[in-house]
Amino acid sequence: DQQVKQNSPSLSVQEGRISILNCDYTNSMFDYFLWYKKYPAEGPTFLISISSIKDKNEDGRFTVFLNKSAKHLSLHIVPSQPGDSAVYFCAAEDAGGTSYGKLTFGQGTILTVHP
Amino acid sequence: DGGITQSPKYLFRKEGQNVTLSCEQNLNHDAMYWYRQDPGQGLRLIYYSQIVNDFQKGDIAEGYSVSREKKESFPLTVTSAQKNPTAFYLCASNEGYSNQPQHFGDGTRLSIL
């Protein structure tokens, strides 16, 4: 039972353009969402997060949008740079549960930004 | 410089052997986590600990064991009962409260000889 899904295994974008990575979830109890970036043979690096009380959070080139009614979130990267090429994971937390801090991850999307 | 250290980077195990992966953090975090990543898949939670001397099973705990005797250390033992141990193992930590990101180490790649 995949509670967090990233349906696009890969995405290819030209440098300078916008990258949009998508994530869907099924558990309506999730109320905190995160995006991580991962290079091969390294650990994931936290990028940006959003609480369910918001619908948008922005940090530099990265913006996360949350649509609670659709159980959908997306990460926008503008402008995309070759160094953004990595695997991106979305994750979700049920903060109302007893397991504080426990995250459920999607399968990841490989982003390739071409010069 | 605070962070999470996983060692070794690469580990090889013979069939039938137990092997222990190290995870140390100096971030003063209460909670620590172990994940497994397989090719083309997301991170799956093996075990987590929200406080010293306490830990909980995650989604795929079978064939694994952990201990949490010190706040900064959360070693993972892959036992011979784990039938498919070849994977990339990641350790993470955070303060244990809700709405807090987890911070990850650089992982250990375990392979079966």
Coordinates of N, CA and C in Angstrom, one line a residue, chain B:
Chain B
D1 N 31.7 20.5 13.6 CA 30.7 20.5 12.5 C 29.7 19.4 12.8
G2 N 28.5 19.7 13.1 CA 27.5 18.7 13.5 C 27.0 17.9 12.3
G3 N 26.7 16.7 12.5 CA 26.2 15.8 11.4 C 26.0 14.4 11.9
I4 N 25.7 13.6 10.9 CA 25.4 12.2 11.1 C 26.5 11.4 10.3
T5 N 27.2 10.5 11.0 CA 28.2 9.7 10.4 C 27.8 8.2 10.3
Q6 N 27.9 7.7 9.1 CA 27.6 6.3 9.0 C 28.9 5.6 8.5
S7 N 29.1 4.5 9.1 CA 30.3 3.7 8.7 C 30.0 2.2 8.8
P8 N 30.7 1.4 7.9 CA 31.6 1.9 6.8 C 30.7 2.4 5.6
K9 N 31.3 2.9 4.6 CA 30.7 3.4 3.4 C 30.2 2.1 2.6
Y10 N 31.1 1.1 2.5 CA 30.8 -0.1 1.8 C 31.0 -1.3 2.7
L11 N 30.1 -2.3 2.7 CA 30.3 -3.4 3.5 C 29.9 -4.7 2.8
F12 N 30.6 -5.7 3.0 CA 30.4 -7.0 2.3 C 30.1 -8.0 3.4
R13 N 29.1 -8.9 3.1 CA 28.7 -9.9 4.1 C 28.7 -11.3 3.4
K14 N 29.1 -12.3 4.1 CA 29.0 -13.6 3.6 C 27.6 -14.1 4.0
E15 N 27.1 -15.1 3.3 CA 25.9 -15.7 3.6 C 25.9 -16.3 5.0
G16 N 24.8 -16.0 5.8 CA 24.7 -16.6 7.1 C 25.4 -15.8 8.2
Q17 N 26.0 -14.7 7.8 CA 26.6 -13.8 8.8 C 25.8 -12.7 9.2
N18 N 25.9 -12.3 10.5 CA 25.3 -11.0 10.9 C 26.3 -9.9 10.7
V19 N 25.8 -8.7 10.4 CA 26.7 -7.6 10.3 C 26.1 -6.3 10.9
T20 N 26.9 -5.5 11.5 CA 26.4 -4.3 12.2 C 26.8 -3.0 11.5
L21 N 25.8 -2.1 11.2 CA 26.1 -0.8 10.5 C 26.1 0.2 11.6
S22 N 27.0 1.1 11.6 CA 27.2 2.1 12.6 C 26.5 3.4 12.2
C23 N 25.9 4.1 13.1 CA 25.3 5.4 12.9 C 25.5 6.3 14.2
E24 N 26.2 7.4 14.0 CA 26.5 8.3 15.1 C 26.1 9.7 14.7
Q25 N 25.5 10.4 15.7 CA 25.1 11.8 15.4 C 25.6 12.7 16.6
N26 N 26.0 13.9 16.2 CA 26.4 14.9 17.2 C 25.5 16.1 17.2
L27 N 24.3 15.9 16.8 CA 23.3 17.0 16.6 C 22.4 17.1 17.9
N28 N 22.7 16.3 18.8 CA 21.9 16.3 20.1 C 20.4 16.0 19.8
H29 N 20.2 15.2 18.7 CA 18.8 14.8 18.4 C 18.3 13.6 19.2
D30 N 17.0 13.7 19.6 CA 16.5 12.6 20.4 C 16.1 11.4 19.5
A31 N 15.6 11.7 18.3 CA 15.1 10.6 17.5 C 16.1 10.2 16.4
M32 N 16.1 8.9 16.1 CA 17.0 8.4 15.1 C 16.2 7.3 14.3
Y33 N 16.6 7.1 13.0 CA 15.8 6.3 12.1 C 16.8 5.5 11.3
W34 N 16.3 4.3 10.8 CA 17.1 3.5 9.8 C 16.1 3.3 8.7
Y35 N 16.6 3.5 7.4 CA 15.9 3.3 6.2 C 16.7 2.4 5.3
R36 N 16.0 1.7 4.4 CA 16.6 0.9 3.4 C 16.1 1.5 2.0
Q37 N 17.1 1.6 1.1 CA 16.7 2.0 -0.3 C 17.1 1.0 -1.2
D38 N 16.2 0.5 -2.1 CA 16.5 -0.4 -3.2 C 16.4 0.3 -4.5
P39 N 17.0 -0.2 -5.5 CA 17.0 0.6 -6.8 C 15.6 0.8 -7.3
G40 N 15.3 2.1 -7.7 CA 14.0 2.4 -8.2 C 12.9 2.5 -7.2
Q41 N 13.3 2.4 -5.9 CA 12.3 2.5 -4.8 C 12.6 3.6 -3.9
G42 N 11.6 4.0 -3.1 CA 11.8 5.0 -2.1 C 12.5 4.5 -0.9
L43 N 12.5 5.3 0.1 CA 13.1 4.9 1.4 C 12.1 4.2 2.2
R44 N 12.4 3.0 2.7 CA 11.5 2.3 3.6 C 12.0 2.2 5.0
L45 N 11.2 2.5 6.0 CA 11.6 2.6 7.4 C 11.8 1.2 8.0
I46 N 13.0 1.0 8.6 CA 13.3 -0.3 9.2 C 13.0 -0.3 10.7
Y47 N 13.6 0.6 11.4 CA 13.4 0.8 12.8 C 13.6 2.3 13.1
Y48 N 13.0 2.8 14.2 CA 13.2 4.1 14.7 C 13.2 4.2 16.2
S49 N 13.8 5.2 16.7 CA 13.9 5.4 18.2 C 13.7 6.8 18.5
Q50 N 12.8 7.1 19.4 CA 12.4 8.4 19.8 C 13.1 8.9 21.0
I51 N 13.8 7.9 21.7 CA 14.4 8.2 23.0 C 15.4 7.1 23.3
V52 N 16.4 7.4 24.1 CA 17.3 6.4 24.5 C 16.6 5.2 25.2
N53 N 17.1 4.0 24.9 CA 16.6 2.7 25.5 C 15.1 2.4 25.0
D54 N 14.7 3.0 23.9 CA 13.4 2.7 23.4 C 13.5 2.7 21.8
F55 N 12.9 1.8 21.2 CA 12.8 1.8 19.7 C 11.6 1.0 19.3
Q56 N 11.2 1.3 18.0 CA 10.0 0.8 17.5 C 10.3 0.2 16.1
K57 N 9.5 -0.8 15.7 CA 9.6 -1.4 14.4 C 9.0 -0.5 13.4
G58 N 9.7 -0.4 12.2 CA 9.1 0.3 11.1 C 8.3 -0.6 10.2
D59 N 8.3 -0.3 8.9 CA 7.5 -1.1 8.0 C 8.2 -2.4 7.6
I60 N 9.5 -2.5 7.7 CA 10.2 -3.7 7.2 C 11.3 -4.2 8.2
A61 N 10.9 -4.4 9.4 CA 11.8 -4.7 10.5 C 12.3 -6.2 10.5
E62 N 11.6 -7.1 9.8 CA 12.0 -8.5 9.9 C 13.4 -8.7 9.4
G63 N 14.2 -9.4 10.2 CA 15.6 -9.7 9.8 C 16.6 -8.6 10.3
Y64 N 16.1 -7.6 11.0 CA 17.0 -6.6 11.5 C 16.8 -6.4 13.0
S65 N 17.8 -5.9 13.6 CA 17.7 -5.5 15.1 C 18.5 -4.3 15.3
V66 N 18.1 -3.5 16.4 CA 18.8 -2.3 16.7 C 18.9 -2.2 18.2
S67 N 19.7 -1.2 18.6 CA 19.8 -0.9 20.0 C 20.0 0.6 20.1
R68 N 19.6 1.2 21.3 CA 19.8 2.6 21.5 C 20.2 2.8 22.9
E69 N 21.5 2.5 23.2 CA 22.0 2.7 24.5 C 22.5 4.1 24.8
K70 N 22.9 4.8 23.8 CA 23.3 6.2 23.9 C 22.5 7.1 23.0
K71 N 22.4 8.3 23.4 CA 21.6 9.3 22.5 C 22.2 9.4 21.2
E72 N 23.6 9.4 21.1 CA 24.2 9.7 19.8 C 24.4 8.5 18.9
S73 N 24.0 7.3 19.4 CA 24.4 6.1 18.6 C 23.1 5.2 18.4
F74 N 23.0 4.7 17.2 CA 21.8 3.9 16.8 C 22.3 2.8 15.8
P75 N 23.0 1.8 16.3 CA 23.5 0.8 15.3 C 22.4 -0.2 14.9
L76 N 22.6 -0.6 13.6 CA 21.6 -1.5 13.0 C 22.4 -2.8 12.7
T77 N 21.8 -3.9 13.1 CA 22.4 -5.3 12.8 C 21.5 -5.9 11.8
V78 N 22.1 -6.3 10.7 CA 21.4 -7.1 9.6 C 21.7 -8.5 9.9
T79 N 20.7 -9.3 10.3 CA 20.9 -10.7 10.7 C 20.8 -11.6 9.5
S80 N 21.2 -12.9 9.8 CA 21.2 -13.9 8.7 C 19.7 -14.2 8.3
A81 N 18.8 -13.8 9.1 CA 17.4 -14.0 8.8 C 16.9 -13.0 7.7
Q82 N 17.6 -12.0 7.4 CA 17.2 -11.1 6.4 C 17.7 -11.7 5.1
K83 N 16.7 -12.1 4.3 CA 17.0 -12.9 3.1 C 17.5 -12.1 1.9
N84 N 17.2 -10.9 1.9 CA 17.7 -10.0 0.8 C 18.3 -8.8 1.3
P85 N 19.5 -8.9 1.9 CA 20.1 -7.7 2.6 C 20.8 -6.7 1.7
T86 N 21.1 -7.1 0.5 CA 21.8 -6.2 -0.4 C 21.0 -4.9 -0.7
A87 N 21.5 -3.8 -0.2 CA 20.7 -2.5 -0.3 C 21.6 -1.4 0.1
F88 N 21.1 -0.2 0.0 CA 21.7 1.0 0.5 C 21.0 1.4 1.8
Y89 N 21.7 1.5 2.9 CA 21.1 1.8 4.2 C 21.4 3.2 4.6
L90 N 20.4 3.9 5.1 CA 20.5 5.3 5.5 C 20.0 5.5 6.9
C91 N 20.8 6.2 7.6 CA 20.4 6.6 9.0 C 20.0 8.1 9.0
A92 N 19.1 8.4 9.8 CA 18.6 9.8 9.9 C 18.3 10.1 11.4
S93 N 18.2 11.4 11.6 CA 17.9 11.9 13.0 C 17.1 13.2 12.9
N94 N 16.3 13.5 13.9 CA 15.7 14.8 14.1 C 15.4 14.9 15.6
E95 N 14.8 16.0 15.9 CA 14.5 16.3 17.3 C 13.4 15.5 17.9
G96 N 12.7 14.8 17.0 CA 11.6 13.9 17.4 C 10.2 14.6 17.5
Y97 N 10.2 15.9 17.4 CA 8.9 16.6 17.4 C 8.2 16.5 16.0
S98 N 7.0 16.8 15.9 CA 6.3 16.8 14.6 C 6.8 18.0 13.8
N99 N 6.6 18.0 12.5 CA 7.0 19.1 11.6 C 8.4 19.4 11.7
Q100 N 9.3 18.4 11.8 CA 10.7 18.6 11.8 C 11.3 17.7 10.7
P101 N 12.2 18.3 9.8 CA 12.8 17.4 8.8 C 13.8 16.5 9.5
Q102 N 14.0 15.4 8.8 CA 15.0 14.4 9.2 C 16.3 14.8 8.5
H103 N 17.4 14.6 9.1 CA 18.7 14.8 8.5 C 19.4 13.5 8.4
F104 N 20.0 13.3 7.2 CA 20.5 12.0 6.8 C 22.1 11.9 6.8
G105 N 22.6 10.7 7.1 CA 24.0 10.4 6.9 C 24.1 10.1 5.4
D106 N 25.4 9.7 5.0 CA 25.7 9.4 3.6 C 25.5 8.0 3.2
G107 N 25.0 7.1 4.2 CA 24.6 5.8 3.8 C 25.8 4.8 3.9
T108 N 25.3 3.5 4.0 CA 26.2 2.3 3.8 C 25.6 1.4 2.8
R109 N 26.5 1.0 1.8 CA 26.0 0.1 0.8 C 26.5 -1.3 1.3
L110 N 25.5 -2.2 1.5 CA 25.8 -3.6 1.9 C 25.6 -4.5 0.7
S111 N 26.6 -5.4 0.5 CA 26.5 -6.4 -0.5 C 26.8 -7.8 0.0
I112 N 26.2 -8.8 -0.6 CA 26.4 -10.1 -0.2 C 27.5 -10.8 -1.1
L113 N 28.5 -11.4 -0.5 CA 29.5 -12.1 -1.3 C 29.0 -13.5 -1.7

